[in-house]
Coordinates of C-alpha atoms in Angstrom, one line a residue:
D1 CA 13.4 88.9 -0.6
N2 CA 12.0 92.5 -1.2
I3 CA 8.1 91.1 -1.3
T4 CA 5.8 93.8 -0.2
I5 CA 3.1 92.8 2.2
V6 CA -0.1 94.4 2.5
K7 CA -2.3 93.4 5.3
E8 CA -6.0 94.4 5.8
F9 CA -8.0 93.3 8.6
N10 CA -11.4 94.2 8.2
S11 CA -13.5 92.0 11.3
K12 CA -14.7 92.6 14.8
E13 CA -15.5 88.6 15.0
D14 CA -14.1 86.7 17.6
I15 CA -13.2 83.3 16.1
E16 CA -12.0 80.2 18.2
V17 CA -8.5 78.9 17.0
F18 CA -5.6 76.9 17.4
D19 CA -2.6 79.6 17.4
S20 CA 0.1 77.4 16.5
E21 CA -1.5 75.2 14.0
L22 CA -3.4 78.2 12.1
M23 CA 0.0 80.2 12.0
Q24 CA 1.8 76.9 10.5
V25 CA -1.2 76.9 7.7
I26 CA -0.3 81.1 7.0
L27 CA 3.5 80.4 6.7
N28 CA 3.4 77.4 4.8
I29 CA 1.0 79.8 2.6
L30 CA 3.6 82.3 2.6
K31 CA 6.9 80.4 2.2
N32 CA 4.9 78.6 -1.0
S33 CA 4.5 82.4 -2.5
Q34 CA 8.1 83.3 -1.5
D35 CA 10.0 79.9 -3.7
N36 CA 7.4 80.6 -6.4
F37 CA 8.7 84.4 -6.5
E38 CA 11.9 83.2 -6.6
E39 CA 11.4 80.5 -9.0
K40 CA 9.7 82.5 -11.4
K41 CA 11.9 85.7 -10.8
T42 CA 9.0 87.7 -10.3
P43 CA 9.3 91.4 -10.8
N44 CA 8.0 93.6 -7.5
P45 CA 6.4 90.4 -5.6
S46 CA 3.5 90.9 -3.4
I47 CA 1.2 89.3 -0.7
I48 CA -2.0 90.6 0.1
I49 CA -3.5 89.5 3.4
Y50 CA -7.2 90.0 3.9
V51 CA -9.4 89.3 6.9
S52 CA -12.9 89.5 6.6
D53 CA -14.9 88.1 9.5
T54 CA -14.3 84.5 9.3
K55 CA -12.6 84.4 6.1
I56 CA -8.9 85.1 5.8
S57 CA -7.4 85.4 2.1
I58 CA -4.2 85.3 1.1
C59 CA -3.1 86.5 -2.5
D60 CA 0.0 86.9 -4.5
N61 CA 0.8 88.2 -7.8
G62 CA 3.3 85.2 -8.9
G63 CA 1.3 84.1 -11.8
G64 CA -0.8 81.8 -10.3
V65 CA -1.6 77.9 -10.0
P66 CA -1.2 75.9 -13.8
E67 CA -4.8 74.8 -14.2
E68 CA -3.7 71.5 -15.3
I69 CA -2.6 71.0 -11.7
I70 CA -4.9 73.6 -9.7
H71 CA -6.8 70.4 -8.3
K72 CA -4.1 68.6 -7.2
V73 CA -2.1 71.1 -4.9
F74 CA -3.9 69.6 -1.8
I75 CA -3.1 65.6 -2.6
P76 CA -0.5 64.3 -0.3
Y77 CA 3.2 63.9 -1.8
F78 CA 2.1 66.1 -4.7
S79 CA 4.9 68.8 -5.5
T80 CA 5.9 71.2 -8.1
K81 CA 9.2 71.8 -6.4
N82 CA 12.1 69.6 -6.7
E83 CA 12.9 66.5 -5.1
K84 CA 15.2 68.0 -2.4
N85 CA 13.2 71.4 -1.9
G86 CA 9.8 69.8 -1.7
T87 CA 7.5 66.8 0.3
G88 CA 4.1 67.6 -1.4
L89 CA 3.1 67.6 2.5
G90 CA 2.8 71.4 3.3
L91 CA -0.6 72.2 1.5
Y92 CA -2.0 68.6 2.4
M93 CA -1.4 69.6 6.0
S94 CA -2.8 72.8 5.9
K95 CA -5.9 71.7 4.4
I96 CA -6.1 69.1 7.5
I97 CA -5.3 71.6 10.0
V98 CA -8.3 74.0 8.8
E99 CA -10.8 71.0 7.5
E100 CA -10.3 68.8 10.2
H101 CA -9.0 70.8 13.2
H102 CA -10.6 73.9 12.6
H103 CA -14.0 72.6 10.9
G104 CA -13.5 75.3 8.1
K105 CA -12.1 75.1 4.2
L106 CA -9.1 75.7 2.4
L107 CA -9.5 76.6 -1.1
V108 CA -7.4 77.8 -3.7
K109 CA -8.4 79.8 -6.8
N110 CA -6.6 81.8 -9.5
K111 CA -7.1 85.6 -9.8
R112 CA -5.3 87.7 -12.8
D113 CA -2.0 88.0 -11.8
G114 CA -1.3 85.2 -9.4
A115 CA -3.0 82.7 -6.8
C116 CA -5.6 83.2 -3.7
F117 CA -5.7 81.0 -0.9
I118 CA -8.9 81.4 0.9
L119 CA -9.4 80.2 5.0
E120 CA -12.7 80.0 5.7
L121 CA -13.2 79.6 9.6
N122 CA -15.8 78.5 11.8
K123 CA -16.3 80.9 15.1
T124 CA -15.9 78.2 17.1
L125 CA -14.1 74.8 17.1
T126 CA -17.4 72.4 17.3
P127 CA -18.5 71.5 13.9
E128 CA -21.5 73.0 12.5
S129 CA -23.1 69.9 12.3
E130 CA -23.0 69.1 16.0

């Protein structure tokens, strides 16, 4: 789809993760950006993936998430896509994977020209409180 993907890896940390689960989270975020680019017909679509120590940021230039719904994007069955293309479970399941399986955080925020999804991970899969 002619999407430019820029990757910046700036981490020397070893992080214990469930590889396939974390890959599903990243793919879901990338697919949502791709769908948004297509829906909005974004000129020169791009995604920046930035890794720094225990944080992964995935930011796009797709115009961001409308402020009136940004607090709803992780709620199960909430979708901005039409009925046949979205179940509203992708970001909800992504949040469960990051927060419950990896004891981290999954956040979303708008930036100047798009949205950023931030995965904050622990170095180990053991909850910090244990």
